[in-house]
Structures are given as C-alpha cells and as structure tokens.
Coordinates of C-alpha atoms and ligand atoms in Angstrom, one line a residue:
M272 CA 0.0 0.0 0.0
S273 CA 1.6 3.2 -1.0
S274 CA -1.0 5.8 -2.0
H275 CA -2.5 8.7 -0.1
S276 CA -4.7 7.4 2.6
S277 CA -7.4 10.1 2.4
S278 CA -10.9 9.0 3.4
A279 CA -14.1 10.9 3.8
A280 CA -13.9 10.5 7.6
E281 CA -10.5 12.1 7.7
H282 CA -11.5 15.2 5.9
A283 CA -15.0 15.7 7.4
D284 CA -15.5 18.7 9.7
I285 CA -15.6 16.8 13.0
T286 CA -17.4 19.6 14.8
A287 CA -20.3 19.2 12.4
T288 CA -20.9 15.6 13.3
R289 CA -23.7 14.3 15.6
E290 CA -21.0 12.7 17.8
W291 CA -19.5 16.1 18.5
S292 CA -22.9 17.6 19.2
A293 CA -23.6 14.7 21.6
L294 CA -20.4 15.6 23.5
V295 CA -21.3 19.3 23.6
A296 CA -24.6 18.4 25.2
H297 CA -22.9 15.9 27.5
H298 CA -20.3 18.5 28.6
R299 CA -23.2 20.8 29.7
E300 CA -24.3 18.0 32.1
I301 CA -20.8 17.1 33.4
A302 CA -19.3 20.6 33.8
P303 CA -21.2 21.4 37.0
L304 CA -20.4 18.1 38.6
H305 CA -17.6 17.7 41.2
L306 CA -15.2 14.8 41.3
R307 CA -16.3 14.4 45.0
D308 CA -19.8 13.7 43.9
L309 CA -18.8 11.5 41.0
F310 CA -16.8 9.3 43.4
A311 CA -19.6 9.3 46.0
T312 CA -22.2 8.3 43.5
D313 CA -20.1 5.7 41.7
P314 CA -17.9 3.8 44.3
G315 CA -16.7 1.4 41.6
R316 CA -15.3 4.0 39.3
A317 CA -11.7 3.7 40.4
E318 CA -11.6 0.1 39.3
A319 CA -13.8 0.6 36.2
M320 CA -11.7 3.5 35.0
T321 CA -8.3 1.8 35.2
A322 CA -6.9 0.2 32.1
T323 CA -3.7 -1.7 31.5
G324 CA -1.4 -2.1 28.4
A325 CA 1.9 -4.0 28.5
D326 CA 3.5 -2.9 31.8
L327 CA 1.6 0.4 32.1
V328 CA -1.4 1.0 34.3
L329 CA -3.6 4.0 33.6
D330 CA -5.9 5.2 36.3
Y331 CA -8.2 7.8 34.6
S332 CA -10.9 7.8 37.3
K333 CA -9.9 11.3 38.5
H334 CA -11.2 12.9 35.3
R335 CA -14.4 14.9 34.9
I336 CA -16.3 12.2 33.2
T337 CA -19.0 9.7 34.0
R338 CA -19.1 6.1 32.7
D339 CA -21.0 7.5 29.6
T340 CA -18.3 10.0 28.6
L341 CA -15.8 7.5 27.3
S342 CA -18.4 5.8 25.1
L343 CA -19.3 9.2 23.6
L344 CA -15.6 10.0 23.0
V345 CA -15.1 6.6 21.4
A346 CA -18.0 7.2 19.1
L347 CA -16.3 10.4 18.0
A348 CA -13.1 8.4 17.4
H349 CA -15.0 5.9 15.2
R350 CA -16.6 8.8 13.3
A351 CA -13.1 10.2 12.7
G352 CA -12.1 6.7 11.3
L353 CA -9.5 6.0 14.0
P354 CA -9.3 2.2 13.7
A355 CA -8.7 2.4 9.9
R356 CA -6.2 5.2 10.4
I357 CA -4.2 3.1 12.9
E358 CA -4.1 0.3 10.4
A359 CA -3.2 2.7 7.6
M360 CA -0.3 4.1 9.5
C361 CA 1.1 0.8 10.7
T362 CA 0.9 -0.8 7.2
G363 CA 2.7 2.0 5.4
A364 CA -0.1 4.1 3.8
H365 CA 1.0 7.7 3.1
V366 CA -0.8 9.2 6.1
N367 CA 1.6 12.2 5.9
T368 CA -0.4 13.6 3.1
S369 CA 1.2 17.0 2.7
E370 CA 4.6 15.4 2.1
D371 CA 3.1 12.2 0.5
R372 CA 5.0 9.9 2.8
A373 CA 4.4 6.8 4.8
V374 CA 4.8 7.1 8.6
L375 CA 6.4 4.0 9.9
H376 CA 8.0 4.6 13.2
T377 CA 6.2 1.4 14.4
A378 CA 8.2 -0.6 11.8
L379 CA 11.4 0.5 13.5
R380 CA 10.5 -1.8 16.4
L381 CA 9.1 -4.8 14.6
P382 CA 10.8 -8.0 15.6
R383 CA 13.4 -9.5 13.2
D384 CA 11.1 -12.2 12.0
A385 CA 8.3 -9.8 11.0
R386 CA 7.7 -8.7 7.5
L387 CA 6.3 -5.5 6.2
V388 CA 6.5 -4.7 2.5
V389 CA 6.1 -1.0 1.8
D390 CA 6.5 0.4 -1.7
G391 CA 7.8 -3.0 -2.8
R392 CA 10.5 -3.4 -0.1
D393 CA 10.6 -5.4 3.1
V394 CA 11.3 -2.5 5.5
V395 CA 11.9 -4.9 8.5
A396 CA 14.9 -6.4 6.8
D397 CA 16.3 -2.9 6.1
V398 CA 15.7 -1.9 9.7
H399 CA 17.4 -4.9 11.2
A400 CA 20.4 -4.5 8.8
V401 CA 21.0 -1.0 10.3
L402 CA 20.4 -2.2 13.8
D403 CA 23.0 -4.9 13.3
R404 CA 25.5 -2.4 12.1
M405 CA 24.7 -0.1 15.0
A406 CA 25.2 -2.9 17.4
G407 CA 28.6 -3.8 15.9
F408 CA 29.7 -0.2 16.2
A409 CA 28.3 0.3 19.7
E410 CA 30.0 -2.9 21.0
A411 CA 33.3 -1.8 19.4
V412 CA 33.1 1.6 21.2
R413 CA 32.1 0.1 24.5
S414 CA 34.8 -2.6 24.4
G415 CA 37.5 -0.3 23.4
A416 CA 38.1 -2.1 20.1
W417 CA 37.1 1.2 18.3
T418 CA 39.8 3.6 19.2
G419 CA 40.5 7.2 18.4
H420 CA 43.2 8.4 15.9
T421 CA 46.0 8.1 18.5
G422 CA 44.9 4.6 19.6
E423 CA 43.2 5.7 22.8
R424 CA 39.8 4.3 23.7
I425 CA 36.8 6.6 23.4
R426 CA 35.7 8.1 26.7
T427 CA 33.1 10.6 25.6
V428 CA 30.5 10.5 22.9
V429 CA 29.1 13.9 21.7
N430 CA 25.8 13.7 19.8
I431 CA 25.4 16.8 17.6
G432 CA 21.8 17.2 16.5
I433 CA 18.7 19.3 17.2
G434 CA 14.9 18.8 17.5
G435 CA 14.2 15.1 17.0
S436 CA 17.8 14.4 16.4
D437 CA 18.6 15.6 20.0
L438 CA 15.6 15.6 22.3
G439 CA 14.9 11.9 22.0
P440 CA 18.5 10.7 22.5
V441 CA 19.2 13.1 25.4
M442 CA 15.8 12.3 27.1
A443 CA 16.4 8.6 26.9
Y444 CA 20.0 8.7 27.9
E445 CA 19.1 10.7 31.0
A446 CA 16.1 8.3 31.7
L447 CA 18.3 5.2 31.4
K448 CA 21.5 6.4 33.0
D449 CA 21.3 3.7 35.6
Y450 CA 21.8 1.2 32.7
A451 CA 24.6 3.2 31.0
R452 CA 28.3 2.6 31.3
R453 CA 29.6 5.2 33.7
D454 CA 33.1 5.2 32.1
L455 CA 31.7 6.3 28.8
E456 CA 29.9 9.6 29.0
C457 CA 27.4 10.9 26.4
R458 CA 27.0 14.6 25.9
F459 CA 24.5 16.4 23.6
V460 CA 25.1 19.6 21.7
S461 CA 22.1 21.1 19.9
N462 CA 21.9 24.9 20.1
I463 CA 23.6 27.2 17.6
D464 CA 24.4 29.4 20.5
P465 CA 28.2 29.0 20.5
T466 CA 28.0 28.5 24.3
D467 CA 26.5 25.1 23.9
L468 CA 29.5 23.6 21.9
A469 CA 32.1 25.6 23.8
E470 CA 30.8 24.4 27.2
T471 CA 30.4 20.9 26.0
L472 CA 34.0 20.6 24.7
R473 CA 35.9 22.7 27.2
D474 CA 37.1 19.8 29.4
L475 CA 37.2 17.1 26.7
D476 CA 40.2 15.4 25.2
P477 CA 40.0 15.3 21.4
A478 CA 41.9 12.0 21.4
T479 CA 39.1 10.3 23.4
T480 CA 36.1 12.0 22.0
L481 CA 33.7 10.6 19.3
F482 CA 31.2 12.8 17.6
I483 CA 27.9 11.5 16.2
V484 CA 26.4 14.0 13.8
A485 CA 22.7 13.2 13.8
S486 CA 20.6 14.9 11.2
K487 CA 17.8 13.4 9.1
T488 CA 18.2 15.9 6.3
F489 CA 21.9 16.8 6.9
T490 CA 21.0 20.4 6.0
T491 CA 20.1 21.8 9.4
L492 CA 22.0 25.0 10.1
E493 CA 22.6 24.4 13.8
T494 CA 23.8 20.8 13.4
L495 CA 26.1 21.5 10.4
T496 CA 27.6 24.6 12.0
N497 CA 28.3 22.8 15.3
A498 CA 29.7 19.8 13.5
G499 CA 32.0 22.0 11.4
H500 CA 33.4 23.6 14.5
A501 CA 33.7 20.3 16.3
R502 CA 35.8 19.0 13.3
A503 CA 38.0 22.1 13.5
W504 CA 38.5 21.6 17.2
L505 CA 39.5 18.0 16.6
L506 CA 41.9 18.8 13.7
A507 CA 43.5 21.6 15.7
A508 CA 44.5 19.1 18.3
L509 CA 45.2 16.0 16.2
G510 CA 46.5 17.8 13.2
D511 CA 45.7 15.0 10.7
Q512 CA 42.7 15.0 8.3
A513 CA 42.6 11.2 8.6
A514 CA 41.6 11.6 12.3
V515 CA 38.1 12.5 11.1
T516 CA 37.4 8.9 10.2
R517 CA 38.0 7.7 13.8
H518 CA 36.2 10.5 15.5
F519 CA 33.1 11.3 13.4
V520 CA 30.2 9.1 12.4
A521 CA 26.9 10.3 11.0
V522 CA 23.3 9.4 11.2
S523 CA 21.2 10.6 8.3
T524 CA 18.9 9.7 5.4
D525 CA 21.1 11.5 2.9
A526 CA 24.4 9.7 2.1
E527 CA 25.5 12.2 -0.4
K528 CA 25.3 15.2 2.0
V529 CA 27.1 13.1 4.6
R530 CA 29.9 12.4 2.1
G531 CA 30.0 16.1 1.3
F532 CA 30.8 16.8 5.0
G533 CA 33.7 14.4 4.8
I534 CA 32.3 11.3 6.5
D535 CA 32.3 8.3 4.3
E536 CA 29.4 5.8 4.0
A537 CA 31.1 3.2 6.1
A538 CA 30.7 5.5 9.1
M539 CA 27.1 6.4 8.3
F540 CA 24.0 4.8 9.8
G541 CA 21.0 5.4 7.6
F542 CA 17.3 5.7 8.1
W543 CA 14.4 6.5 5.8
D544 CA 12.1 9.4 4.9
W545 CA 9.2 7.5 6.5
V546 CA 10.7 8.2 9.9
G547 CA 9.7 11.6 11.2
G548 CA 12.3 13.5 13.1
R549 CA 10.3 13.6 16.4
Y550 CA 9.5 9.9 15.9
S551 CA 13.1 8.9 15.2
L552 CA 14.7 7.9 18.6
D553 CA 14.2 4.2 17.8
S554 CA 16.0 4.6 14.4
A555 CA 19.8 5.1 14.0
I556 CA 19.2 8.5 15.7
G557 CA 19.3 6.4 18.9
L558 CA 22.9 5.4 18.3
S559 CA 24.3 7.4 21.2
L560 CA 21.7 5.7 23.5
M561 CA 22.8 2.3 22.1
V562 CA 26.4 3.1 22.8
A563 CA 25.5 4.1 26.3
I564 CA 23.3 1.2 27.3
G565 CA 24.5 -1.5 24.9
P566 CA 22.6 -3.3 22.1
A567 CA 20.9 -5.8 24.4
R568 CA 19.2 -3.0 26.5
F569 CA 18.5 -1.1 23.3
A570 CA 16.7 -4.2 22.0
E571 CA 14.6 -4.3 25.2
F572 CA 13.7 -0.6 24.7
L573 CA 12.5 -1.4 21.1
A574 CA 10.6 -4.5 22.4
G575 CA 8.8 -2.2 24.9
M576 CA 7.8 0.1 22.2
H577 CA 6.5 -2.8 20.1
A578 CA 4.5 -4.2 23.0
L579 CA 2.7 -0.9 23.3
D580 CA 2.2 -0.8 19.5
Q581 CA 0.6 -4.2 19.6
H582 CA -1.7 -3.0 22.4
F583 CA -2.6 0.1 20.4
R584 CA -3.4 -1.9 17.3
T585 CA -5.4 -4.7 19.0
A586 CA -7.1 -3.5 22.2
R587 CA -10.6 -2.3 21.7
L588 CA -10.8 1.5 21.8
E589 CA -12.5 1.6 25.2
A590 CA -9.6 -0.3 26.8
N591 CA -6.8 1.2 24.7
L592 CA -4.4 3.3 26.7
P593 CA -3.3 5.8 24.1
V594 CA -6.9 6.1 22.8
I595 CA -8.3 6.8 26.3
A596 CA -5.6 9.3 27.1
G597 CA -5.8 11.0 23.6
L598 CA -9.6 11.3 23.8
L599 CA -9.4 12.7 27.3
G600 CA -7.1 15.4 26.0
V601 CA -9.7 16.2 23.3
W602 CA -12.4 16.3 26.0
Y603 CA -10.5 19.0 27.9
A604 CA -9.1 20.9 24.9
N605 CA -12.3 21.1 22.9
F606 CA -15.2 20.9 25.4
F607 CA -13.7 22.5 28.6
G608 CA -11.4 24.9 26.6
A609 CA -8.2 23.8 28.4
E610 CA -5.2 25.4 26.7
T611 CA -2.5 23.3 28.3
H612 CA -1.6 19.8 29.4
A613 CA 1.0 19.2 32.2
V614 CA 3.3 16.1 32.3
L615 CA 4.6 15.5 35.8
P616 CA 7.0 12.6 36.0
Y617 CA 7.8 11.4 39.5
S618 CA 11.2 10.3 38.4
Q619 CA 14.3 12.6 38.3
Y620 CA 15.6 10.4 35.5
L621 CA 12.7 11.7 33.3
H622 CA 13.6 15.3 33.7
R623 CA 13.9 15.8 29.9
L624 CA 10.6 14.0 29.2
P625 CA 8.4 17.2 29.1
A626 CA 10.8 18.8 26.6
Y627 CA 10.7 15.7 24.4
L628 CA 6.9 15.6 24.6
Q629 CA 6.7 19.3 23.7
Q630 CA 8.2 18.5 20.3
L631 CA 6.3 15.3 19.8
T632 CA 2.9 16.8 20.5
M633 CA 3.3 20.4 19.6
E634 CA 5.2 20.0 16.3
S635 CA 2.8 17.2 15.4
N636 CA -0.5 18.8 16.2
G637 CA 0.1 22.5 16.3
K638 CA -1.7 23.0 13.0
S639 CA -4.7 25.0 11.9
V640 CA -5.7 23.4 8.7
R641 CA -6.8 19.8 8.2
G642 CA -5.1 17.3 6.0
D643 CA -7.0 18.5 3.0
G644 CA -5.9 22.2 3.6
V645 CA -9.3 23.4 4.9
P646 CA -9.1 25.4 8.1
V647 CA -10.0 23.4 11.3
K648 CA -13.2 24.5 13.2
S649 CA -11.9 23.3 16.6
A650 CA -8.9 24.1 18.7
T651 CA -6.0 21.7 18.0
G652 CA -2.7 20.8 19.8
Q653 CA -2.6 21.7 23.5
I654 CA 0.5 23.4 25.0
W655 CA 2.4 20.7 26.7
W656 CA 4.7 21.4 29.6
G657 CA 6.0 20.0 32.9
E658 CA 8.7 19.3 35.3
P659 CA 9.5 16.3 37.5
G660 CA 7.8 16.0 40.9
T661 CA 8.5 16.9 43.6
N662 CA 10.4 19.9 42.3
G663 CA 7.3 21.2 40.4
Q664 CA 5.3 21.0 43.7
H665 CA 7.5 23.8 45.0
A666 CA 7.2 25.9 41.9
F667 CA 4.0 25.9 39.9
Y668 CA 1.6 23.5 41.6
Q669 CA 0.1 26.4 43.5
L670 CA -1.6 27.5 40.2
L671 CA -2.7 23.9 39.6
H672 CA -4.4 23.8 43.0
Q673 CA -5.9 27.2 43.4
G674 CA -5.5 29.1 40.2
T675 CA -8.3 30.0 37.8
R676 CA -7.2 27.8 34.9
L677 CA -8.0 24.2 34.2
V678 CA -4.8 22.2 33.6
P679 CA -5.3 18.5 33.1
A680 CA -2.2 16.6 34.1
D681 CA -0.4 13.2 33.7
F682 CA 1.3 12.0 36.8
L683 CA 3.9 9.3 36.1
G684 CA 5.2 7.0 38.8
F685 CA 7.2 3.8 39.3
A686 CA 6.9 1.2 42.0
E687 CA 10.5 0.2 42.2
P688 CA 13.3 2.7 42.8
H689 CA 16.7 2.5 41.3
H690 CA 18.4 3.6 44.5
A691 CA 17.1 2.3 47.8
L692 CA 17.9 4.9 50.4
P693 CA 16.4 5.3 53.9
G694 CA 14.0 8.2 54.4
E695 CA 12.5 9.9 57.4
G696 CA 11.5 7.5 60.2
A697 CA 10.4 4.1 59.0
A698 CA 9.7 5.1 55.4
D699 CA 12.1 4.5 52.6
M700 CA 12.9 7.5 50.4
H701 CA 11.0 6.2 47.5
D702 CA 7.8 5.8 49.6
L703 CA 8.2 9.5 50.6
F704 CA 8.5 10.3 46.9
M705 CA 5.5 8.3 45.8
A706 CA 3.4 9.5 48.7
N707 CA 3.8 12.9 47.2
L708 CA 2.5 11.8 43.8
F709 CA -0.6 10.1 45.3
A710 CA -1.2 13.1 47.6
Q711 CA -1.1 15.6 44.8
T712 CA -3.6 13.8 42.6
A713 CA -6.0 13.4 45.5
A714 CA -5.7 17.0 46.6
L715 CA -6.2 18.2 43.0
A716 CA -9.3 16.0 42.6
F717 CA -11.0 16.4 45.9
G718 CA -9.7 19.7 47.3
R719 CA -10.8 21.0 50.7
T720 CA -14.1 22.8 51.4
A721 CA -14.5 25.9 53.5
E722 CA -16.4 23.8 56.1
E723 CA -13.5 21.4 56.5
I724 CA -11.1 24.2 56.9
A725 CA -13.3 26.2 59.3
A726 CA -13.7 23.0 61.4
E727 CA -10.0 23.2 62.1
A728 CA -10.4 26.5 64.0
T729 CA -8.9 28.4 61.1
P730 CA -9.2 32.2 61.6
A731 CA -12.3 33.3 59.6
A732 CA -10.2 35.7 57.4
L733 CA -8.0 32.8 56.2
V734 CA -10.7 30.3 55.3
A735 CA -11.2 31.6 51.8
H736 CA -7.5 31.6 51.1
K737 CA -7.2 28.0 52.2
V738 CA -10.1 26.6 50.2
M739 CA -8.9 24.1 47.7
P740 CA -11.5 24.0 44.9
G741 CA -10.6 20.5 43.7
N742 CA -12.2 19.1 40.6
R743 CA -8.9 19.3 38.8
P744 CA -8.4 16.3 36.6
S745 CA -5.4 14.0 36.3
S746 CA -4.3 10.7 35.0
T747 CA -2.0 8.5 36.9
I748 CA 0.3 6.2 34.9
L749 CA 2.1 3.6 37.0
A750 CA 4.7 1.1 36.0
P751 CA 6.8 -1.4 37.9
K752 CA 10.2 0.3 37.2
L753 CA 11.8 2.7 34.7
T754 CA 13.5 0.0 32.7
P755 CA 14.4 0.3 29.0
A756 CA 11.3 -1.7 28.1
V757 CA 9.1 0.6 30.2
L758 CA 10.6 3.7 28.8
G759 CA 9.9 2.3 25.3
Q760 CA 6.3 1.7 26.3
L761 CA 5.9 5.3 27.6
I762 CA 7.3 6.8 24.4
A763 CA 5.1 4.7 22.2
F764 CA 2.2 5.5 24.4
Y765 CA 2.7 9.3 23.9
E766 CA 3.4 8.9 20.2
H767 CA 0.0 7.2 19.8
V768 CA -1.8 9.7 22.1
T769 CA -0.5 12.3 19.6
F770 CA -1.8 10.3 16.7
V771 CA -5.2 9.8 18.2
Q772 CA -5.6 13.5 18.8
G773 CA -4.3 14.4 15.3
T774 CA -6.9 12.0 13.9
I775 CA -9.8 13.6 15.7
W776 CA -8.7 17.1 14.7
G777 CA -8.1 15.9 11.1
V778 CA -4.6 17.5 10.9
D779 CA -1.4 16.0 9.3
S780 CA 0.5 15.2 12.5
F781 CA 3.7 14.4 10.5
D782 CA 4.7 17.6 8.7
Q783 CA 6.1 20.9 10.2
W784 CA 5.8 23.6 7.6
G785 CA 5.7 26.4 10.2
V786 CA 9.2 25.5 11.4
E787 CA 10.5 25.4 7.9
R788 CA 9.6 29.1 7.4
G789 CA 11.6 30.2 10.4
K790 CA 14.7 28.4 9.0
V791 CA 14.4 30.2 5.6
L792 CA 14.0 33.6 7.3
A793 CA 17.0 33.1 9.6
N794 CA 19.2 32.2 6.6
R795 CA 18.1 35.4 4.9
L796 CA 19.0 37.5 7.9
V797 CA 22.5 36.1 8.5
P798 CA 24.2 38.4 6.0
V799 CA 22.2 41.4 7.2
L800 CA 23.6 41.0 10.7
S801 CA 27.3 40.8 9.6
Q802 CA 29.7 43.6 9.3
N803 CA 29.5 44.2 5.6
G804 CA 26.0 42.9 5.1
P805 CA 23.4 44.9 3.3
D806 CA 21.3 47.4 5.4
P807 CA 18.1 45.8 6.5
E808 CA 16.1 48.1 4.2
D809 CA 13.5 45.7 3.0
L810 CA 12.6 44.4 6.5
D811 CA 9.7 45.4 8.7
A812 CA 10.4 48.5 10.8
S813 CA 10.7 46.6 14.1
T814 CA 13.1 43.9 12.9
A815 CA 15.1 46.4 10.9
A816 CA 15.5 48.7 14.0
L817 CA 16.4 45.7 16.2
I818 CA 19.1 44.6 13.8
R819 CA 20.6 48.1 13.5
R820 CA 20.7 48.3 17.3
Y821 CA 22.4 44.8 17.4
R822 CA 24.9 45.9 14.8
A823 CA 25.7 49.0 16.8
L824 CA 26.1 47.1 20.1
R825 CA 28.6 44.8 18.3
G826 CA 30.4 47.8 16.9
R827 CA 29.4 47.2 13.3
Ligands
F6P1016 O1 12.7 21.7 14.1 C1 12.3 21.3 12.9 C2 12.9 20.0 12.5 O2 12.6 19.8 11.1 C3 12.4 18.8 13.3 O3 11.3 18.2 12.8 C4 13.6 17.9 13.3 O4 13.5 16.9 14.3 C5 14.7 18.9 13.4 O5 14.3 20.0 12.7 C6 16.1 18.4 13.0 O6 16.1 18.1 11.7 P1 17.3 17.2 11.1 O7 17.3 15.9 11.8 O8 17.0 17.0 9.6 O9 18.6 17.9 11.3

C-alpha cells in the first residue's frame, strides 16, 4: 500500500458531526459536577476507570467524566475513522499527506522475524540490517576495540543534532542512566548558541572524543555549524585530516550530503524518509543511546515500544491506553477549553521528558488546517509542559491547585526505585516520593471545602485563602520500574496519544511547515547581521530597528 490514505472520515468537519454535538450536550451535564460527587455516587469508578497495556497501568478515574463519557468519545473516534487510520499508519499508507510519505516509526521496532512490505521493499529487513551495524559499532566503542586516531579508547560520545535528532536521544540517555556505562559519557550539543558547543567541549580530550552527527536531512544549520566547529576543534588538536574517520560518524537519510561533509558511507548509519524527526529515537538516531546502554538493552527498549504498539493496534478503543488518554485530551481541549496539558513525571531520570513531549505533541498537532488544507473548526494541539515531581510542587503546583485555569495533568510514577535509600522515620525515600504523587492527585481532585477548613479552628479571614476547589483532573500512569522496556512503552504511548488527537482534529501530524519558514528567514537574515552585510532596508520596521541596534552594540 503506498498511495495517499485520504478518506471521507478524515476530511470531514468533525465539529459538524452528531457525535461532536452529543459531546457538547454531555459537557453541559458534566461541567457542574464535582469529582467528590462523581466518586460518591459511583464507588466502583476507580476500578472501572483503570486500564492496562503492556506494563503500564492508567488510572483515569480522577477525570471529569462519567461512565458515559468514554463511550461518547469513542463514538467520536469511530466517526473520525480512527481504527482504519491506525491500520493505515502501521501498514505503510501515506498518512503524511502534505509530504506524501508513509509514517512507519512502528516498523522500527518490529521483531526481526516480522515482514512489512512497503512500496515494494521489506522494511523490516532494512531496519534490522541497520540495527545490526549499529550494534557492531556500539560494541566496538564500548569494548575499546574502536579507538581514536591516537589509539586511545573513546571516553566521551558527543551527539550533535537538534529537534528530533537531539531531544529523544538526550531524554532517553538521561532516563536510562542507571543502565549506562559510567566510564563512557554521552553529551549532547544542539543549540547554535556558540555557548553550547564551547561548554560541552571545554574539558574534553579530542583524542578520546567521538562525535555522532545526527541529522535526518543533513542540512540543518545548527547541526552542520556545530559539526563543522567540532571537526575544526579535533583537527586543531590532532593535526591530521585522517583523524576525522576515527572521531566522526553520521546518522542521516542523505548519504550524499554526509559524504559532502567528509564522513564516508562506512561511518554512516541510515534511516528513511518515513521516519519523522520527532519519531526517530528508535532509528539510528538512537545510536548514542545504544552506545551508552548497549545493544541488548536497546533491543529491550525497542521491544517495549513494540509491546505498546501491539496494544494500540489490537485493544478495543474503550480499553486502549493511548486512545483513552488521547480522547481525554480532546475532551478538555475542545469541550472544557483547556489550553495546556501538564506532564509531571515522579522520576528525576525523566527530567527531559516534558521537553521531548513538547516537540512530539506540539510540532505534530500545532496545525490550523486539516489534512486537505481546509481550516479546522476546533482548537487543536494543546500546550504541553511540565517538570518532575516533587520539584514542580514547590514551583507551579500552587496554580494547579488554586489558580483559575483548568490544567489536566499526567502523573507518572514507578513502584520500584533505582536507588534504595532510607527516608525519614520508618519510610524509605521512594515511599516518601510516591506519597507525594498520590497526595497531589488526591488534593487536585477532591480539594478542601470551607467547612472542612473552618472546622480546624482556622481564623475566619483565612478560610477563603485555604479553600482548595478541587475538581482538577489528572491521569496517573504507574509502571513497575523505569527499565528500557518501560521507557519504550511510555514513548510509544505518547506517540500514539498524539496520533489519536491528530486524527480527531483531522490534521497532518507528521509535517512541520511552520518550522521550515523560520529556518528560511533566519538564513536570509544572516548576511544582514554581519559587518559588511546589506542594510536591513526591505525588512519590517521593528526587525530592521532591532538589527541596527544589534549591529551598533557589536560595533558594526
Ligand atoms: O525543528 C524542525 C525539524 O525539522 C524537526 O522536525 C527535526 O527533528 C529537526 O528540525 C532536526 O532536523 P534534522 O534531523 O534534519 O537535522
């Protein structure tokens, strides 16, 4: 299957359907209800509103829904053609319509014995051929068989990439640090702010440093600029052009451009145009992660993703984790008018997860036309943000608890810690940590009434300040432990949440034309900023004035 996968369902105005109208009416009934009452009148809801998939448990009972809500949302998903869309994506139809491309990140984690023929080629064989080459290279670096130009073993791997070629690798490296070799550090350079490269390299020894230049297109200004300076830094120390072959490898879809940079094909790990940048961590873009945790752990990570893919493809929509979570996001974004969605991992190892999810969700669903180019009639992609608990509790949770805005949130927690340390009294430290997660979701949902507060002999003038309105929705996602497999499941979960929402909104979740425009403009402005560049005459008055001021400040 290789053609466009446009269907009537995809391009219908979803807000004009009777399923949407039913949800508008249902929202009018639900909006005045409080979670306190919803729990009081339905004692079985905690159990009924808990779903499992692979190792993940999703408790969605603390949402402003009744048992009818999910059926109505699922009816909307059927109206949007979700089951057919899932199959279309996973079998290689060109669901990225504006770029006429298949979207096959799920193929990157198919087991070796699977077969998926797309556009006449078995992509599984191609995927595993690259994985095998990556594994050989990763083992060589880890064992010391791959040495630098002077014969010394590699001590630091620096991944140079940006967007999907950075956020996934750095997030997963941080998340799985407990599985990584500690005598082989990975660092990540992304920003074209010269500070990023300078600070990353300042204490490194060129003889023991390996660069992975990660760029799908191999045209990205930030990455090529940083890579060029990194090469100059290396050559300034080692003096021999031949050193590049021992200290630079590339990950890209464009062999010719990689060769143009001076890295030959033997040192290149490829992937394909059907892997979107923000969906590419499980392609060769994950090479730094594989070097860090080893091929076997990387295989566990892929198997975790595949397990969640299977769940997504086979579980009925009412019991399907990404479908439930995706539809709840639609419920708040479109019927309650919630602008944002918080991700609150109770794991310090997941401190880069919110940044990773920002690209995944916002670059995917931050669109205002449907796949057929017609303007959408509903709000689309929410603003995703977050920080690990408990740090966030001492920063922005005040607004979550008592502010005027509705912020649905995902709380992520793990039963087993990576480090068993004693806490206060009899509790271990991980129990203290998890007690905070459970306490926050309960406080958000149920709040505290003025009566409860007054009953504690609170001075009358303070009662209003202490009232916790409650009725603030959250999901709790629990897993046994943050292993490579569980991280894989979590990432696949959020990829599919994004897909479910994009399908309801009818947008192409796999292009990013808005980002492209910024790149073109920046390139146009580069010469204008420089010493002998043209005066910024044809620019708007504000930008022209700012550039003149900048030039003056730099003495130009
Ligand atoms: O930020 C826009 C974007 O195109 C992302 O989608 C992509 O992940 C990133 O740039 C980097 O692109 P590349 O991997 O081609 O360097």
